[in-house]
mmCIF file of C-alpha atoms in Angstrom:
data_model
loop_
_atom_site.group_PDB
_atom_site.id
_atom_site.type_symbol
_atom_site.label_atom_id
_atom_site.label_comp_id
_atom_site.label_asym_id
_atom_site.label_seq_id
_atom_site.Cartn_x
_atom_site.Cartn_y
_atom_site.Cartn_z
ATOM 1 C CA MET A 237 267.851 -39.322 28.650
ATOM 2 C CA LEU A 238 270.242 -36.369 27.576
ATOM 3 C CA VAL A 239 269.428 -33.454 25.283
ATOM 4 C CA LEU A 240 272.002 -31.821 23.244
ATOM 5 C CA VAL A 241 271.993 -28.058 23.397
ATOM 6 C CA LEU A 242 273.195 -26.435 20.364
ATOM 7 C CA PRO A 243 274.218 -22.418 20.240
ATOM 8 C CA GLU A 244 270.722 -20.871 18.507
ATOM 9 C CA VAL A 245 268.760 -23.449 20.162
ATOM 10 C CA ASN A 246 265.545 -22.356 19.125
ATOM 11 C CA LEU A 247 263.434 -22.563 22.212
ATOM 12 C CA LEU A 248 260.198 -24.208 21.341
ATOM 13 C CA ASP A 249 262.286 -26.791 19.887
ATOM 14 C CA LEU A 250 263.373 -26.985 23.389
ATOM 15 C CA GLY A 251 261.164 -26.733 25.672
ATOM 16 C CA GLY A 252 257.420 -28.547 24.292
ATOM 17 C CA PRO A 253 259.932 -32.181 23.438
ATOM 18 C CA VAL A 254 261.550 -31.127 26.927
ATOM 19 C CA GLN A 255 257.485 -30.616 28.616
ATOM 20 C CA VAL A 256 256.881 -34.067 26.972
ATOM 21 C CA PHE A 257 259.131 -35.816 28.838
ATOM 22 C CA ASP A 258 258.513 -33.949 32.206
ATOM 23 C CA ALA A 259 255.321 -34.729 31.915
ATOM 24 C CA ALA A 260 255.917 -38.504 31.295
ATOM 25 C CA ALA A 261 258.171 -38.618 34.686
ATOM 26 C CA GLN A 262 255.874 -36.101 36.741
ATOM 27 C CA LEU A 263 253.765 -39.829 35.927
ATOM 28 C CA GLY A 264 256.090 -42.741 36.714
ATOM 29 C CA GLY A 265 257.314 -42.720 32.995
ATOM 30 C CA GLY A 266 260.692 -43.457 34.875
ATOM 31 C CA TYR A 267 262.564 -40.579 32.472
ATOM 32 C CA ARG A 268 265.867 -38.554 34.155
ATOM 33 C CA LEU A 269 266.258 -35.350 31.621
ATOM 34 C CA GLU A 270 269.929 -33.940 31.381
ATOM 35 C CA TYR A 271 271.207 -30.787 29.745
ATOM 36 C CA VAL A 272 274.505 -31.270 27.418
ATOM 37 C CA ALA A 273 276.477 -28.365 25.147
ATOM 38 C CA GLU A 274 278.952 -28.230 24.108
ATOM 39 C CA ALA A 275 279.576 -25.033 27.204
ATOM 40 C CA ASP A 276 278.368 -24.736 29.970
ATOM 41 C CA ALA A 277 275.745 -21.486 29.198
ATOM 42 C CA LEU A 278 275.334 -20.540 25.435
ATOM 43 C CA ARG A 279 272.346 -18.258 24.164
ATOM 44 C CA SER A 280 269.171 -19.105 22.904
ATOM 45 C CA ALA A 281 268.031 -18.154 19.184
ATOM 46 C CA GLN A 282 265.164 -15.709 20.544
ATOM 47 C CA GLY A 283 267.606 -14.383 23.359
ATOM 48 C CA LEU A 284 267.191 -16.597 25.617
ATOM 49 C CA ARG A 285 270.888 -16.911 28.113
ATOM 50 C CA LEU A 286 270.921 -20.901 28.908
ATOM 51 C CA ALA A 287 272.941 -21.791 31.852
ATOM 52 C CA GLY A 288 274.019 -24.727 34.061
ATOM 53 C CA LEU A 289 275.026 -27.208 30.704
ATOM 54 C CA ALA A 290 276.948 -30.321 31.262
ATOM 55 C CA PRO A 291 280.268 -30.518 29.590
ATOM 56 C CA LEU A 292 280.153 -32.867 26.528
ATOM 57 C CA ASP A 293 283.574 -33.891 28.159
ATOM 58 C CA THR A 294 281.497 -35.697 31.243
ATOM 59 C CA SER A 295 278.421 -36.944 30.208
ATOM 60 C CA ARG A 296 278.207 -39.793 28.668
ATOM 61 C CA ALA A 297 275.158 -41.728 26.648
ATOM 62 C CA ALA A 298 274.914 -45.761 26.723
ATOM 63 C CA ALA A 299 272.786 -47.917 25.002
ATOM 64 C CA GLY A 300 268.544 -48.028 25.920
ATOM 65 C CA ASP A 301 269.529 -43.792 25.893
ATOM 66 C CA LEU A 302 267.321 -41.831 24.091
ATOM 67 C CA VAL A 303 269.534 -38.361 23.686
ATOM 68 C CA LEU A 304 267.480 -36.039 21.630
ATOM 69 C CA VAL A 305 269.461 -32.751 19.447
ATOM 70 C CA PRO A 306 266.598 -30.046 19.816
ATOM 71 C CA GLY A 307 266.676 -27.083 16.561
ATOM 72 C CA PRO A 308 269.011 -24.480 16.432
ATOM 73 C CA ARG A 309 268.524 -21.833 13.772
ATOM 74 C CA LEU A 310 270.944 -22.786 11.573
ATOM 75 C CA THR A 311 273.402 -19.412 9.499
ATOM 76 C CA GLY A 312 273.739 -20.909 5.995
ATOM 77 C CA SER A 313 277.866 -21.431 7.266
ATOM 78 C CA ASP A 314 279.848 -24.631 5.645
ATOM 79 C CA ARG A 315 280.730 -25.880 9.456
ATOM 80 C CA LEU A 316 277.224 -26.510 10.407
ATOM 81 C CA VAL A 317 278.052 -28.124 13.882
ATOM 82 C CA ALA A 318 281.249 -28.497 16.260
ATOM 83 C CA PRO A 319 283.438 -30.882 16.073
ATOM 84 C CA ALA A 320 283.339 -32.272 19.589
ATOM 85 C CA VAL A 321 278.938 -32.024 18.932
ATOM 86 C CA VAL A 322 278.767 -34.834 16.296
ATOM 87 C CA ARG A 323 281.850 -37.094 17.431
ATOM 88 C CA TRP A 324 279.405 -36.477 20.418
ATOM 89 C CA VAL A 325 276.295 -38.132 18.896
ATOM 90 C CA ARG A 326 277.796 -40.212 16.384
ATOM 91 C CA GLU A 327 279.424 -42.341 19.549
ATOM 92 C CA ALA A 328 276.508 -41.846 21.881
ATOM 93 C CA TYR A 329 275.160 -43.918 18.271
ATOM 94 C CA ASP A 330 278.320 -46.337 18.869
ATOM 95 C CA ALA A 331 277.398 -46.669 23.005
ATOM 96 C CA GLY A 332 273.806 -47.533 21.933
ATOM 97 C CA ALA A 333 271.873 -45.088 22.230
ATOM 98 C CA ARG A 334 267.970 -43.816 20.177
ATOM 99 C CA VAL A 335 268.931 -40.193 18.957
ATOM 100 C CA ALA A 336 266.205 -38.403 18.229
ATOM 101 C CA SER A 337 266.264 -35.230 15.917
ATOM 102 C CA VAL A 338 263.394 -31.865 16.110
ATOM 103 C CA CYS A 339 263.782 -29.810 12.717
ATOM 104 C CA SER A 340 266.778 -27.969 11.782
ATOM 105 C CA GLY A 341 268.905 -30.431 14.100
ATOM 106 C CA ALA A 342 267.689 -33.028 11.723
ATOM 107 C CA VAL A 343 271.939 -32.013 10.364
ATOM 108 C CA VAL A 344 273.856 -32.749 13.590
ATOM 109 C CA LEU A 345 272.781 -36.331 12.854
ATOM 110 C CA GLY A 346 274.033 -35.819 9.174
ATOM 111 C CA GLU A 347 276.688 -34.742 9.526
ATOM 112 C CA ALA A 348 277.416 -37.509 11.927
ATOM 113 C CA GLY A 349 276.321 -39.534 9.330
ATOM 114 C CA LEU A 350 274.083 -41.459 11.041
ATOM 115 C CA LEU A 351 271.159 -39.885 8.160
ATOM 116 C CA ASP A 352 272.448 -42.307 5.758
ATOM 117 C CA GLY A 353 270.624 -44.995 4.052
ATOM 118 C CA ARG A 354 268.036 -43.925 6.382
ATOM 119 C CA ALA A 355 265.022 -42.263 5.754
ATOM 120 C CA CYS A 356 264.073 -38.865 7.298
ATOM 121 C CA THR A 357 262.859 -35.126 7.818
ATOM 122 C CA THR A 358 263.709 -32.339 8.379
ATOM 123 C CA HIS A 359 261.490 -28.998 8.171
ATOM 124 C CA TRP A 360 259.771 -27.992 4.775
ATOM 125 C CA SER A 361 262.277 -24.700 4.358
ATOM 126 C CA LEU A 362 264.983 -27.115 4.024
ATOM 127 C CA THR A 363 264.306 -30.608 2.912
ATOM 128 C CA SER A 364 265.729 -29.133 -0.601
ATOM 129 C CA ALA A 365 269.371 -29.028 1.265
ATOM 130 C CA MET A 366 268.975 -31.640 2.999
ATOM 131 C CA ARG A 367 268.654 -33.515 0.243
ATOM 132 C CA ASP A 368 272.322 -32.069 -1.345
ATOM 133 C CA ARG A 369 274.139 -32.282 1.237
ATOM 134 C CA TYR A 370 274.340 -36.086 2.959
ATOM 135 C CA PRO A 371 273.069 -37.793 -0.579
ATOM 136 C CA ARG A 372 272.628 -41.258 0.781
ATOM 137 C CA ALA A 373 270.034 -39.505 3.226
ATOM 138 C CA ARG A 374 266.891 -41.186 2.455
ATOM 139 C CA VAL A 375 264.610 -37.714 2.739
ATOM 140 C CA ARG A 376 261.297 -37.273 3.260
ATOM 141 C CA GLU A 377 258.906 -34.167 2.744
ATOM 142 C CA ALA A 378 255.067 -34.127 4.424
ATOM 143 C CA ALA A 379 255.994 -36.867 7.382
ATOM 144 C CA LEU A 380 255.603 -35.449 10.919
ATOM 145 C CA TYR A 381 258.084 -37.731 11.877
ATOM 146 C CA VAL A 382 260.071 -40.841 10.819
ATOM 147 C CA HIS A 383 261.901 -43.423 13.584
ATOM 148 C CA ASP A 384 264.697 -45.447 10.706
ATOM 149 C CA GLY A 385 265.608 -48.053 13.755
ATOM 150 C CA ARG A 386 267.663 -46.029 16.708
ATOM 151 C CA ILE A 387 266.999 -42.655 14.671
ATOM 152 C CA SER A 388 264.106 -40.526 14.938
ATOM 153 C CA THR A 389 263.781 -36.850 12.966
ATOM 154 C CA SER A 390 260.314 -34.477 12.620
ATOM 155 C CA ALA A 391 260.006 -31.975 10.595
ATOM 156 C CA GLY A 392 259.645 -28.587 12.065
ATOM 157 C CA ILE A 393 259.561 -26.514 15.249
ATOM 158 C CA SER A 394 255.822 -27.672 16.768
ATOM 159 C CA SER A 395 256.123 -31.110 15.038
ATOM 160 C CA GLY A 396 259.180 -31.937 18.381
ATOM 161 C CA ILE A 397 255.831 -31.895 20.991
ATOM 162 C CA ASP A 398 254.419 -35.496 18.634
ATOM 163 C CA LEU A 399 258.449 -37.206 17.813
ATOM 164 C CA ALA A 400 258.688 -36.610 21.849
ATOM 165 C CA LEU A 401 254.638 -37.935 22.656
ATOM 166 C CA SER A 402 255.170 -41.058 19.871
ATOM 167 C CA LEU A 403 259.025 -41.544 21.338
ATOM 168 C CA VAL A 404 256.586 -41.737 24.645
ATOM 169 C CA GLU A 405 254.225 -44.816 23.434
ATOM 170 C CA ARG A 406 257.287 -46.196 21.952
ATOM 171 C CA GLU A 407 259.468 -46.634 24.403
ATOM 172 C CA ARG A 408 256.976 -46.730 28.121
ATOM 173 C CA GLY A 409 253.636 -47.858 25.487
ATOM 174 C CA PRO A 410 250.342 -46.182 25.109
ATOM 175 C CA GLU A 411 249.199 -45.736 28.232
ATOM 176 C CA LEU A 412 251.527 -43.806 29.094
ATOM 177 C CA ALA A 413 251.546 -42.008 26.226
ATOM 178 C CA GLY A 414 247.378 -41.170 25.983
ATOM 179 C CA ARG A 415 247.859 -39.452 29.760
ATOM 180 C CA VAL A 416 250.666 -37.413 28.923
ATOM 181 C CA ALA A 417 248.598 -35.890 25.974
ATOM 182 C CA ARG A 418 245.225 -35.068 28.513
ATOM 183 C CA GLU A 419 248.113 -33.324 31.068
ATOM 184 C CA LEU A 420 249.379 -31.067 28.584
ATOM 185 C CA VAL A 421 246.092 -30.973 26.022
ATOM 186 C CA LEU A 422 247.546 -32.044 23.263
ATOM 187 C CA TYR A 423 245.409 -32.680 19.154
ATOM 188 C CA LEU A 424 246.569 -35.487 18.225
ATOM 189 C CA ARG A 425 248.099 -36.097 15.070
ATOM 190 C CA ARG A 426 249.986 -38.437 13.206
ATOM 191 C CA ASP A 427 251.776 -39.404 9.684
ATOM 192 C CA GLY A 428 249.726 -40.811 7.227
ATOM 193 C CA ASP A 429 252.923 -44.257 8.359
ATOM 194 C CA ALA A 430 252.430 -44.168 11.265
ATOM 195 C CA ALA A 431 251.416 -46.930 12.850
ATOM 196 C CA GLN A 432 247.813 -46.191 14.032
ATOM 197 C CA ILE A 433 246.902 -44.571 17.249
ATOM 198 C CA SER A 434 245.795 -46.735 20.399
ATOM 199 C CA PRO A 435 242.656 -46.707 21.170
ATOM 200 C CA PHE A 436 244.347 -44.923 24.413
ATOM 201 C CA LEU A 437 245.337 -41.839 22.845
ATOM 202 C CA ARG A 438 242.648 -41.921 19.570
ATOM 203 C CA HIS A 439 238.585 -40.425 20.141
ATOM 204 C CA ARG A 440 240.765 -37.218 22.684
ATOM 205 C CA ASP A 441 241.280 -34.208 20.495
ATOM 206 C CA HIS A 442 237.703 -32.623 22.175
ATOM 207 C CA VAL A 443 237.059 -30.183 25.211
ATOM 208 C CA GLN A 444 234.007 -31.630 26.410
ATOM 209 C CA PRO A 445 235.096 -32.436 30.800
ATOM 210 C CA ALA A 446 232.440 -34.738 31.614
ATOM 211 C CA VAL A 447 233.429 -37.094 28.834
ATOM 212 C CA HIS A 448 237.598 -36.742 29.419
ATOM 213 C CA ARG A 449 236.136 -37.588 33.161
ATOM 214 C CA VAL A 450 234.852 -41.074 31.714
ATOM 215 C CA GLN A 451 237.344 -41.797 28.907
ATOM 216 C CA ASP A 452 239.559 -41.258 32.903
ATOM 217 C CA HIS A 453 237.627 -43.793 33.837
ATOM 218 C CA LEU A 454 237.560 -46.288 31.536
ATOM 219 C CA ALA A 455 241.455 -46.714 30.756
ATOM 220 C CA GLN A 456 241.882 -47.073 34.748
ATOM 221 C CA HIS A 457 239.649 -49.332 35.544
ATOM 222 C CA LEU A 458 239.510 -51.633 32.556
ATOM 223 C CA ASP A 459 238.614 -54.714 34.991
ATOM 224 C CA ALA A 460 235.493 -53.448 36.252
ATOM 225 C CA ALA A 461 232.691 -53.305 35.050
ATOM 226 C CA PHE A 462 230.145 -50.542 34.605
ATOM 227 C CA THR A 463 226.290 -49.346 33.902
ATOM 228 C CA LEU A 464 225.906 -46.008 31.842
ATOM 229 C CA ARG A 465 224.331 -44.722 35.526
ATOM 230 C CA GLU A 466 227.591 -45.119 36.753
ATOM 231 C CA LEU A 467 229.073 -43.411 33.608
ATOM 232 C CA ALA A 468 226.301 -41.009 34.187
ATOM 233 C CA GLY A 469 227.599 -40.332 37.389
ATOM 234 C CA ILE A 470 231.093 -39.858 36.216
ATOM 235 C CA ALA A 471 230.590 -37.207 33.680
ATOM 236 C CA GLY A 472 227.362 -35.472 35.906
ATOM 237 C CA LEU A 473 224.953 -36.044 32.927
ATOM 238 C CA SER A 474 222.374 -38.350 33.058
ATOM 239 C CA PRO A 475 222.287 -41.951 31.061
ATOM 240 C CA ARG A 476 220.959 -40.452 27.284
ATOM 241 C CA GLY A 477 223.013 -37.632 28.391
ATOM 242 C CA LEU A 478 226.211 -38.698 28.146
ATOM 243 C CA THR A 479 225.607 -41.028 25.798
ATOM 244 C CA ARG A 480 224.683 -38.384 22.536
ATOM 245 C CA ALA A 481 227.919 -35.710 24.599
ATOM 246 C CA PHE A 482 229.527 -39.348 24.674
ATOM 247 C CA THR A 483 229.144 -40.575 20.923
ATOM 248 C CA ALA A 484 229.534 -36.578 19.750
ATOM 249 C CA ALA A 485 232.961 -36.010 21.459
ATOM 250 C CA ALA A 486 234.217 -39.282 20.828
ATOM 251 C CA GLY A 487 232.685 -40.757 18.362
ATOM 252 C CA LEU A 488 230.971 -43.910 19.198
ATOM 253 C CA THR A 489 229.586 -44.455 22.600
ATOM 254 C CA PRO A 490 230.954 -45.593 26.132
ATOM 255 C CA PHE A 491 230.447 -48.640 26.197
ATOM 256 C CA ALA A 492 231.856 -49.769 22.285
ATOM 257 C CA TYR A 493 235.136 -46.811 23.483
ATOM 258 C CA GLN A 494 236.066 -49.324 26.528
ATOM 259 C CA ARG A 495 236.249 -52.572 24.116
ATOM 260 C CA GLN A 496 238.206 -50.331 22.476
ATOM 261 C CA LEU A 497 240.697 -49.462 25.509
ATOM 262 C CA ARG A 498 240.457 -53.413 26.608
ATOM 263 C CA LEU A 499 242.053 -55.266 23.380
ATOM 264 C CA GLU A 500 244.724 -52.319 22.696
ATOM 265 C CA ARG A 501 245.765 -53.414 26.408
ATOM 266 C CA ALA A 502 245.355 -57.010 25.716
ATOM 267 C CA ARG A 503 246.802 -57.241 22.394
ATOM 268 C CA ALA A 504 250.448 -54.870 24.833
ATOM 269 C CA LEU A 505 249.435 -57.517 27.342
ATOM 270 C CA LEU A 506 249.264 -60.808 24.539
ATOM 271 C CA SER A 507 252.181 -58.965 22.781
ATOM 272 C CA GLY A 508 254.913 -58.209 25.665
ATOM 273 C CA THR A 509 253.805 -60.375 28.930
ATOM 274 C CA ASP A 510 254.340 -63.906 29.492
ATOM 275 C CA LEU A 511 251.448 -64.219 31.090
ATOM 276 C CA THR A 512 248.881 -66.192 30.396
ATOM 277 C CA VAL A 513 245.644 -66.343 28.374
ATOM 278 C CA GLU A 514 243.295 -66.235 31.343
ATOM 279 C CA ALA A 515 244.827 -63.639 32.903
ATOM 280 C CA VAL A 516 245.516 -60.541 30.704
ATOM 281 C CA ALA A 517 241.586 -61.409 30.055
ATOM 282 C CA LEU A 518 240.661 -60.761 33.737
ATOM 283 C CA ARG A 519 242.935 -57.696 34.148
ATOM 284 C CA CYS A 520 241.265 -56.012 30.275
ATOM 285 C CA GLY A 521 238.014 -56.713 31.817
ATOM 286 C CA PHE A 522 236.538 -60.597 29.859
ATOM 287 C CA ARG A 523 234.643 -62.779 32.008
ATOM 288 C CA ASP A 524 236.974 -65.353 30.933
ATOM 289 C CA ALA A 525 239.895 -66.789 28.119
ATOM 290 C CA ARG A 526 237.230 -67.800 25.913
ATOM 291 C CA GLN A 527 235.534 -64.935 25.917
ATOM 292 C CA LEU A 528 238.770 -63.194 25.130
ATOM 293 C CA ARG A 529 240.199 -65.657 22.839
ATOM 294 C CA ARG A 530 236.419 -65.400 20.668
ATOM 295 C CA VAL A 531 237.220 -60.698 20.954
ATOM 296 C CA VAL A 532 240.873 -60.693 20.100
ATOM 297 C CA ALA A 533 239.904 -63.511 17.082
ATOM 298 C CA ASP A 534 236.930 -61.139 15.651
ATOM 299 C CA ALA A 535 239.844 -58.079 15.800
ATOM 300 C CA PHE A 536 242.547 -58.767 14.390
ATOM 301 C CA GLY A 537 241.640 -61.148 13.499
ATOM 302 C CA ALA A 538 244.150 -63.981 14.726
ATOM 303 C CA PRO A 539 244.149 -65.666 17.935
ATOM 304 C CA PRO A 540 246.124 -64.484 20.760
ATOM 305 C CA SER A 541 249.347 -67.077 20.465
ATOM 306 C CA LEU A 542 249.795 -65.371 16.958
ATOM 307 C CA LEU A 543 249.771 -61.711 18.801
ATOM 308 C CA ARG A 544 252.547 -63.436 20.955
ATOM 309 C CA ALA A 545 255.556 -60.495 19.469
ATOM 310 C CA PRO A 546 257.119 -57.471 20.574
ATOM 311 C CA LEU A 547 254.965 -54.406 19.622
ATOM 312 C CA ARG A 548 257.977 -51.757 19.439
ATOM 313 C CA PRO A 549 260.773 -52.669 17.573
ATOM 314 C CA THR A 550 264.446 -52.576 18.999
ATOM 315 C CA ALA A 551 266.745 -51.705 17.006
#
């Protein structure tokens, strides 16, 4: 992925999302970060000088790449973004890259015409100005982030972390996103229009290490069967103590949580692979295909055959 670094970039707009993608890379997500800019060195909005940046003319995005545009501190000038930057972003999109902005970085997308006819968002203080400057954009308020085709935008500052986590989930799956969130001790949030949070992410916004250990173990061994006593040993609690602590922290019992994880994995495999129903059942800890069909029908109101569709949009 390419990170477009602009003059006067806000450090949290840059560092927060980059930390998410770097953590995903360390956990096997396959991200390789490259930092590009119009100049090889520039000053951030907070005074930190950044150097060693790759020049735009030698860094070209290709189809399938992700281009991240962290937000700069805007000066109020009529020329918000250098023409060379605008051309580079437009060419990246035309080449088939996904383009995502953080906070005021949305102006780069707007100047490049990428917001025309699209739903988008930005920092709350800029939404009115965005509507005036880009009248064809469908600017939304009260949204942490918005995905519209290959264009993604986020609201102010820390919401860039939410956007990055969402992109990891869309591109690499909910399990990796959940591992990244746990690694970075993130409190997971979604806007009202986002897809329901995956069970691999849900029920993790607590600070009980014993419960986190059990949740991690269940997520990493979906095809295994455990007794409550075995799970309690992992937590270092009695069986009754684990049930009480798990329910208080996560809002459901350990085995109800396990069932949600198995269902989510089964849905992902059914939707994103050509594995047989029997193979999916075995990978997800179900006794056989018959049990999986029954559980899937109860949970989703449809048989496994109707889940054979892409999980994530490609446009």
